[in-house]
Amino acid sequence: RFSLFVHRVFKKTSGNGGLTLYLGKRDYVDHIASVDQVDGVVKLDTKDFGERKVFVQLACAFRYGSDDLDVMGLCFRKDIWIQHVQIYPESHKPTLSPMHDTLLKKAGDNTYPFSFEIPKDLPCSVSLQPGPDDKGKACGVDFEIKTYLAMDKCSPDEKIDKKDTARLIIRKIQYAPSQVGAGPKAEICKSFMMSDKPVHLEAAMEKDLYFHGEAIPIKIKINNESNKTVKKFKITETVEPSSTYENTLSITPVLADNKEKRGLALDGRLKDEDTNLASTTVLRQGLEKDVLGILVSYKIKINLMVAGGGDVTVELPLLLMHPKPTGIIDNSHKRILDLSVLYPLDASERFSNDLTFFLPFTSTCLPI
């Protein structure tokens, strides 16, 4: 066994002072084939426990409504997955990891370890940007570790006092895969009334994966063989009849330009820390797309407005993610880009909202 050096320890103490929850990290990586194990410890002061037991709970929840809408007993929050373990009197005895050893030394005596395996099929942490007048917790998917005192781990008749609990929010995250795929290409040929020849629109990118904050160049080519004028495509360029336009434009989707956009998907937050646009959800092969939670995808939409003839449109899917930090092993072998954004609540009900981002073209960087 080797020792583990932890730069920072996260801890939270209950209101009664009897429970102190310790974690060595709050970001747990989904490697597609597996997810980092959640290892932690709880330090106990048992003098006021009586016959009550100590449990630790890990829950993944989907909040699809704000706190001010929780009226008449309705709660716009659904537990996607939940697991409990009893640590006192000692029942749960995990295999000690280097993280456990480090935390046990840090916390001292009367400390009990716990472990959780996060299922691979759970969604990643996502937060929806609230509006200026929204109150309470933001909508989205979050993971919470909670230790608490109770007679039973989940009795509906037992009310657990807030002072008998300690909670920490954690995040399930994904990093960009090590392999970058070929850039997507799309083309369309559209004919119009009163014109013998069509308008051709082609668009392509160099690769399918870009990092947050990275400029995304898109090569577009417009071959207007018709007798119609392409009036504009967000950069107010005019393409005359029987002419060709070809250019490479660059956009950079960033949160800083979209602070006021309500409902924008962001990476999960920890307290008031800064965050960024949500990363693309990467699904392992064979996983059903009808999973609970939020699946995020991006696509670039190129739209030509043709005088008297309607629009000509192509779309390019892309992955927008964080690079993998040094030292993190990539266990993924295959990746699948999910091209839809789903908010299923159960098999028969869905919370409808559109999180597919259409990125307008401009000679400078414009907000999405």
Coordinates of N, CA and C in Angstrom, one line a residue, residues 119-284:
P119 N -22.7 4.5 -10.1 CA -23.0 3.8 -11.4 C -22.5 4.6 -12.6
K120 N -22.1 3.8 -13.6 CA -21.7 4.4 -14.9 C -22.8 5.1 -15.6
D121 N -24.0 4.7 -15.4 CA -25.1 5.2 -16.3 C -25.7 6.5 -15.7
L122 N -25.2 7.0 -14.6 CA -25.8 8.3 -14.1 C -25.3 9.5 -14.9
P123 N -26.1 10.5 -15.0 CA -25.7 11.7 -15.7 C -24.6 12.5 -14.9
C124 N -23.9 13.4 -15.6 CA -22.9 14.2 -15.0 C -23.6 15.4 -14.3
S125 N -22.8 16.1 -13.5 CA -23.4 17.2 -12.8 C -23.6 18.4 -13.8
V126 N -24.8 18.9 -13.8 CA -25.1 20.0 -14.7 C -26.0 21.0 -13.9
S127 N -25.8 22.3 -14.1 CA -26.6 23.3 -13.5 C -27.2 24.2 -14.5
L128 N -28.4 24.6 -14.4 CA -29.1 25.5 -15.4 C -29.0 26.9 -14.8
Q129 N -28.5 27.8 -15.6 CA -28.3 29.2 -15.2 C -29.6 29.8 -14.8
P130 N -29.7 30.3 -13.6 CA -31.0 30.9 -13.2 C -31.1 32.3 -13.7
G131 N -32.4 32.8 -13.8 CA -32.6 34.1 -14.2 C -32.4 35.1 -13.1
P132 N -32.4 36.4 -13.4 CA -32.1 37.4 -12.4 C -33.1 37.4 -11.2
D133 N -34.3 37.0 -11.4 CA -35.3 37.0 -10.3 C -35.5 35.6 -9.7
D134 N -34.8 34.6 -10.2 CA -35.0 33.2 -9.6 C -34.3 33.2 -8.2
K135 N -35.0 32.4 -7.3 CA -34.5 32.3 -6.0 C -34.3 30.8 -5.7
G136 N -33.4 30.5 -4.7 CA -33.2 29.2 -4.2 C -32.2 28.4 -5.1
K137 N -32.2 27.1 -5.0 CA -31.3 26.3 -5.7 C -31.6 26.3 -7.2
A138 N -30.5 26.2 -8.0 CA -30.7 26.2 -9.4 C -31.1 24.8 -9.9
C139 N -31.9 24.8 -11.0 CA -32.3 23.5 -11.6 C -31.0 22.8 -12.1
G140 N -31.1 21.5 -12.2 CA -30.1 20.7 -12.8 C -29.9 19.4 -12.1
V141 N -28.8 18.7 -12.3 CA -28.4 17.4 -11.7 C -27.3 17.7 -10.7
D142 N -27.4 17.2 -9.5 CA -26.4 17.3 -8.5 C -26.2 16.0 -7.7
F143 N -25.0 15.9 -7.1 CA -24.7 14.7 -6.3 C -24.4 15.3 -4.9
E144 N -24.9 14.6 -3.9 CA -24.7 15.1 -2.5 C -24.4 13.9 -1.6
I145 N -23.3 14.1 -0.8 CA -23.0 13.2 0.3 C -23.5 13.8 1.6
K146 N -24.3 12.9 2.3 CA -24.9 13.4 3.6 C -24.7 12.3 4.6
T147 N -24.2 12.7 5.8 CA -24.2 11.8 7.0 C -25.2 12.4 8.0
Y148 N -25.9 11.5 8.7 CA -27.0 11.9 9.5 C -27.2 10.9 10.6
L149 N -27.9 11.3 11.7 CA -28.3 10.5 12.8 C -29.8 10.1 12.7
A150 N -30.1 8.9 12.9 CA -31.5 8.4 12.7 C -31.6 7.0 13.4
M151 N -32.8 6.7 13.6 CA -33.1 5.3 14.1 C -33.1 4.3 13.0
D152 N -33.5 4.8 11.8 CA -33.5 3.9 10.6 C -33.0 4.7 9.4
K153 N -32.4 4.1 8.5 CA -31.8 4.8 7.4 C -32.7 5.6 6.5
C154 N -33.9 5.2 6.3 CA -34.8 5.9 5.4 C -36.3 5.7 5.8
S155 N -36.6 5.8 7.1 CA -38.0 5.6 7.5 C -38.8 6.9 7.2
P156 N -39.9 6.7 6.5 CA -40.7 7.9 6.1 C -41.4 8.6 7.3
D157 N -41.5 7.9 8.4 CA -42.1 8.4 9.6 C -41.2 9.2 10.5
E158 N -39.9 9.0 10.3 CA -38.9 9.7 11.1 C -38.4 11.0 10.5
K159 N -38.5 12.0 11.3 CA -38.0 13.3 10.9 C -36.6 13.6 11.4
I160 N -35.7 13.8 10.4 CA -34.3 14.1 10.8 C -34.1 15.6 10.9
D161 N -33.6 16.0 12.1 CA -33.3 17.4 12.3 C -32.1 17.8 11.5
K162 N -32.1 19.1 11.0 CA -31.0 19.6 10.3 C -29.7 19.6 11.1
K163 N -29.8 19.8 12.4 CA -28.6 19.9 13.2 C -28.0 18.5 13.4
D164 N -28.7 17.5 13.0 CA -28.1 16.1 13.0 C -27.6 15.6 11.7
T165 N -27.3 16.5 10.8 CA -26.8 16.2 9.4 C -25.6 17.0 9.1
A166 N -24.8 16.5 8.2 CA -23.7 17.2 7.6 C -23.7 16.8 6.1
R167 N -23.6 17.8 5.2 CA -23.7 17.6 3.8 C -22.5 18.2 3.0
L168 N -22.2 17.6 1.9 CA -21.2 18.2 1.0 C -21.7 17.8 -0.4
I169 N -21.7 18.8 -1.3 CA -22.0 18.6 -2.7 C -20.7 18.1 -3.4
I170 N -20.8 17.1 -4.3 CA -19.7 16.6 -5.1 C -20.1 16.7 -6.6
R171 N -19.2 16.5 -7.5 CA -19.5 16.6 -8.9 C -19.0 15.3 -9.6
K172 N -19.8 14.8 -10.5 CA -19.4 13.8 -11.4 C -19.2 14.5 -12.8
I173 N -17.9 14.4 -13.2 CA -17.5 15.1 -14.4 C -16.9 14.2 -15.5
Q174 N -16.8 14.7 -16.7 CA -16.1 14.0 -17.8 C -15.1 14.9 -18.4
Y175 N -13.9 14.3 -18.8 CA -12.9 15.1 -19.5 C -12.9 14.6 -21.0
A176 N -12.3 15.4 -21.8 CA -12.2 15.1 -23.2 C -11.5 13.8 -23.4
P177 N -11.9 12.9 -24.3 CA -11.2 11.7 -24.6 C -9.9 12.0 -25.3
S178 N -8.9 11.1 -25.2 CA -7.6 11.3 -25.8 C -7.6 11.4 -27.3
Q179 N -8.5 10.7 -27.9 CA -8.6 10.6 -29.4 C -9.5 11.6 -29.9
V180 N -9.0 12.4 -30.9 CA -9.8 13.4 -31.5 C -10.2 12.9 -32.9
G181 N -11.5 13.0 -33.2 CA -12.0 12.4 -34.4 C -11.9 13.5 -35.6
A182 N -12.2 13.0 -36.8 CA -12.2 13.8 -37.9 C -13.3 14.9 -37.8
G183 N -13.1 16.0 -38.4 CA -14.1 17.1 -38.3 C -15.3 16.8 -39.1
P184 N -16.5 17.2 -38.6 CA -17.7 16.9 -39.3 C -17.8 17.8 -40.6
K185 N -18.5 17.3 -41.6 CA -18.8 18.1 -42.8 C -20.3 18.0 -43.1
A186 N -20.8 19.0 -43.7 CA -22.2 19.0 -44.1 C -22.4 19.8 -45.3
E187 N -23.3 19.4 -46.2 CA -23.6 20.2 -47.4 C -25.1 20.0 -47.8
I188 N -25.6 21.0 -48.5 CA -27.0 21.0 -48.9 C -27.1 21.7 -50.2
C189 N -28.0 21.2 -51.1 CA -28.2 21.8 -52.4 C -29.7 22.1 -52.4
K190 N -30.1 23.4 -52.6 CA -31.5 23.7 -52.5 C -31.9 24.5 -53.8
S191 N -33.0 24.1 -54.4 CA -33.5 24.8 -55.6 C -34.7 25.7 -55.2
F192 N -34.9 26.7 -56.0 CA -36.0 27.6 -55.7 C -36.9 27.8 -57.0
M193 N -38.1 28.2 -56.7 CA -39.0 28.5 -57.8 C -38.5 29.7 -58.6
M194 N -38.8 29.6 -59.9 CA -38.4 30.7 -60.8 C -36.8 30.7 -61.0
S195 N -36.1 29.6 -60.7 CA -34.7 29.6 -60.8 C -34.3 28.2 -61.3
D196 N -33.5 28.2 -62.4 CA -33.2 26.9 -63.0 C -32.1 26.1 -62.2
K197 N -31.3 26.9 -61.5 CA -30.1 26.3 -60.8 C -30.2 26.5 -59.3
P198 N -29.5 25.7 -58.5 CA -29.7 25.8 -57.0 C -28.6 26.6 -56.3
V199 N -28.8 26.7 -55.0 CA -27.7 27.3 -54.1 C -27.1 26.1 -53.4
H200 N -25.7 26.0 -53.5 CA -25.0 25.0 -52.8 C -24.3 25.6 -51.5
L201 N -24.5 24.9 -50.4 CA -23.9 25.4 -49.1 C -23.1 24.2 -48.5
E202 N -21.8 24.5 -48.3 CA -20.9 23.5 -47.6 C -20.3 24.1 -46.4
A203 N -20.2 23.2 -45.3 CA -19.5 23.7 -44.1 C -18.7 22.5 -43.5
A204 N -17.6 22.8 -42.9 CA -16.7 21.8 -42.4 C -15.9 22.4 -41.2
M205 N -15.5 21.5 -40.3 CA -14.5 21.8 -39.2 C -13.3 20.9 -39.3
E206 N -12.2 21.3 -38.7 CA -11.0 20.5 -38.8 C -11.1 19.3 -37.9
K207 N -11.8 19.4 -36.8 CA -11.9 18.3 -35.8 C -13.2 18.3 -35.2
D208 N -13.6 17.2 -34.4 CA -14.9 17.2 -33.8 C -14.9 17.5 -32.3
L209 N -13.7 17.8 -31.8 CA -13.5 18.1 -30.3 C -12.8 19.4 -30.1
Y210 N -13.4 20.3 -29.3 CA -12.8 21.6 -28.9 C -12.9 21.8 -27.4
F211 N -11.9 22.5 -26.9 CA -11.9 22.7 -25.4 C -12.6 24.0 -25.1
H212 N -13.1 24.2 -23.9 CA -13.8 25.4 -23.5 C -12.8 26.6 -23.6
G213 N -13.3 27.6 -24.3 CA -12.5 28.8 -24.5 C -11.7 28.8 -25.7
E214 N -11.7 27.7 -26.4 CA -10.9 27.5 -27.7 C -11.7 28.1 -28.9
A215 N -11.0 28.8 -29.7 CA -11.7 29.3 -30.9 C -12.0 28.1 -31.9
I216 N -13.2 28.2 -32.4 CA -13.7 27.1 -33.3 C -13.8 27.7 -34.7
P217 N -12.8 27.3 -35.6 CA -12.9 27.8 -37.0 C -13.9 26.9 -37.8
I218 N -14.7 27.5 -38.6 CA -15.6 26.8 -39.5 C -15.4 27.3 -40.9
K219 N -15.1 26.4 -41.8 CA -14.9 26.7 -43.2 C -16.3 26.6 -43.9
I220 N -16.7 27.7 -44.6 CA -18.0 27.6 -45.3 C -17.7 28.0 -46.8
K221 N -18.5 27.4 -47.6 CA -18.4 27.7 -49.1 C -19.9 27.8 -49.6
I222 N -20.2 28.9 -50.3 CA -21.5 29.1 -50.8 C -21.3 29.3 -52.3
N223 N -22.0 28.4 -53.1 CA -21.9 28.5 -54.5 C -23.4 28.8 -55.0
N224 N -23.6 30.0 -55.3 CA -24.9 30.5 -55.7 C -25.1 30.4 -57.2
E225 N -25.6 29.3 -57.7 CA -25.8 29.2 -59.2 C -27.2 29.7 -59.6
S226 N -28.0 30.0 -58.6 CA -29.4 30.4 -58.9 C -29.4 31.9 -59.3
N227 N -30.6 32.4 -59.6 CA -30.8 33.8 -59.9 C -31.3 34.6 -58.6
K228 N -31.2 33.9 -57.5 CA -31.5 34.6 -56.2 C -30.3 35.2 -55.5
T229 N -30.5 36.2 -54.7 CA -29.5 36.8 -53.9 C -29.5 36.3 -52.5
V230 N -28.4 35.8 -52.0 CA -28.2 35.4 -50.6 C -28.0 36.7 -49.8
K231 N -29.1 37.1 -49.1 CA -29.0 38.4 -48.5 C -28.1 38.5 -47.3
K232 N -28.1 37.5 -46.4 CA -27.3 37.5 -45.2 C -27.2 36.2 -44.6
F233 N -26.1 36.0 -43.8 CA -26.0 34.8 -43.0 C -25.2 35.2 -41.7
K234 N -25.8 36.2 -41.0 CA -25.3 36.6 -39.7 C -24.0 37.5 -39.8
I235 N -23.3 37.4 -41.0 CA -22.2 38.3 -41.1 C -22.5 39.4 -42.2
T236 N -23.7 39.4 -42.6 CA -24.2 40.4 -43.5 C -23.4 40.5 -44.8
E237 N -23.0 39.4 -45.3 CA -22.3 39.3 -46.6 C -23.3 39.0 -47.7
T238 N -23.2 39.7 -48.8 CA -24.1 39.5 -49.9 C -23.5 38.6 -51.0
V239 N -24.1 37.5 -51.4 CA -23.6 36.6 -52.4 C -24.5 36.8 -53.6
E240 N -23.9 37.4 -54.6 CA -24.7 37.8 -55.8 C -25.1 36.5 -56.6
P241 N -26.0 36.6 -57.5 CA -26.4 35.4 -58.4 C -25.2 35.0 -59.2
S242 N -25.1 33.7 -59.4 CA -24.0 33.1 -60.2 C -22.6 33.4 -59.7
S243 N -22.5 33.4 -58.4 CA -21.2 33.7 -57.7 C -20.9 32.7 -56.6
T244 N -19.6 32.7 -56.1 CA -19.2 31.8 -55.1 C -18.6 32.6 -53.9
Y245 N -18.9 32.2 -52.7 CA -18.3 32.8 -51.5 C -17.7 31.7 -50.7
E246 N -16.4 31.9 -50.3 CA -15.7 30.9 -49.5 C -14.9 31.6 -48.5
N247 N -15.0 31.2 -47.2 CA -14.3 31.8 -46.1 C -14.2 30.9 -44.9
T248 N -13.3 31.2 -44.0 CA -13.2 30.5 -42.7 C -13.5 31.5 -41.6
L249 N -14.5 31.2 -40.9 CA -15.0 32.1 -39.8 C -14.7 31.4 -38.4
S250 N -14.5 32.2 -37.4 CA -14.2 31.6 -36.1 C -15.1 32.1 -35.0
I251 N -15.6 31.2 -34.1 CA -16.4 31.6 -33.0 C -15.8 31.0 -31.7
T252 N -16.1 31.6 -30.6 CA -15.6 31.1 -29.3 C -16.8 31.2 -28.3
P253 N -17.5 30.1 -28.1 CA -18.6 30.1 -27.1 C -18.1 30.1 -25.7
V254 N -18.4 31.2 -25.0 CA -18.0 31.3 -23.6 C -19.1 31.8 -22.7
L255 N -19.1 31.5 -21.5 CA -20.2 31.9 -20.5 C -20.2 33.4 -20.3
A256 N -19.0 34.0 -20.3 CA -18.9 35.4 -20.0 C -19.8 36.3 -20.8
D257 N -20.1 35.8 -22.1 CA -20.9 36.6 -23.0 C -22.4 36.2 -22.8
N258 N -22.7 35.3 -21.9 CA -24.1 34.8 -21.8 C -24.6 34.8 -20.3
K259 N -24.1 35.7 -19.5 CA -24.5 35.7 -18.1 C -26.0 35.9 -17.8
E260 N -26.6 36.5 -18.8 CA -28.0 36.9 -18.6 C -29.0 35.9 -19.2
K261 N -28.4 34.8 -19.8 CA -29.3 33.9 -20.5 C -29.8 32.8 -19.6
R262 N -31.1 32.9 -19.3 CA -31.7 32.0 -18.3 C -31.9 30.6 -18.9
G263 N -31.6 29.6 -18.1 CA -31.7 28.2 -18.6 C -30.5 27.6 -19.3
L264 N -29.4 28.4 -19.5 CA -28.3 27.9 -20.1 C -27.6 26.8 -19.3
A265 N -27.2 25.7 -20.0 CA -26.6 24.6 -19.3 C -25.2 24.9 -18.9
L266 N -24.8 24.7 -17.6 CA -23.5 25.0 -17.1 C -23.0 23.7 -16.4
D267 N -21.6 23.6 -16.3 CA -21.1 22.6 -15.5 C -21.5 22.8 -14.1
G268 N -21.7 21.7 -13.3 CA -22.2 21.8 -12.0 C -21.3 22.7 -11.1
R269 N -22.0 23.4 -10.2 CA -21.3 24.4 -9.4 C -21.0 23.8 -8.0
L270 N -20.0 24.3 -7.4 CA -19.7 24.1 -6.0 C -19.7 25.4 -5.3
K271 N -20.8 25.6 -4.5 CA -21.0 26.9 -3.8 C -21.1 28.0 -4.9
D272 N -20.3 29.1 -4.7 CA -20.3 30.2 -5.6 C -19.1 30.3 -6.5
E273 N -18.5 29.1 -6.7 CA -17.3 29.1 -7.6 C -17.7 29.3 -9.0
D274 N -16.7 29.9 -9.8 CA -17.0 30.2 -11.2 C -17.2 28.8 -11.9
T275 N -17.9 28.9 -13.0 CA -18.1 27.7 -13.8 C -18.1 28.1 -15.3
N276 N -18.5 27.2 -16.1 CA -18.4 27.5 -17.6 C -19.6 26.8 -18.2
L277 N -19.7 26.9 -19.5 CA -20.7 26.2 -20.3 C -20.6 24.7 -20.0
A278 N -21.7 24.0 -20.0 CA -21.7 22.6 -19.7 C -20.9 21.8 -20.8
S279 N -20.2 20.8 -20.4 CA -19.5 20.0 -21.3 C -20.4 19.0 -22.0
T280 N -20.1 18.6 -23.2 CA -20.8 17.6 -23.9 C -20.9 16.3 -23.1
T281 N -22.1 15.7 -23.1 CA -22.3 14.4 -22.5 C -21.8 13.3 -23.4
V282 N -20.9 12.5 -23.0 CA -20.3 11.4 -23.8 C -20.9 10.1 -23.2
L283 N -21.6 9.4 -24.0 CA -22.2 8.1 -23.5 C -21.4 6.9 -23.9
R284 N -21.4 5.9 -23.1 CA -20.7 4.7 -23.4 C -21.6 3.9 -24.4

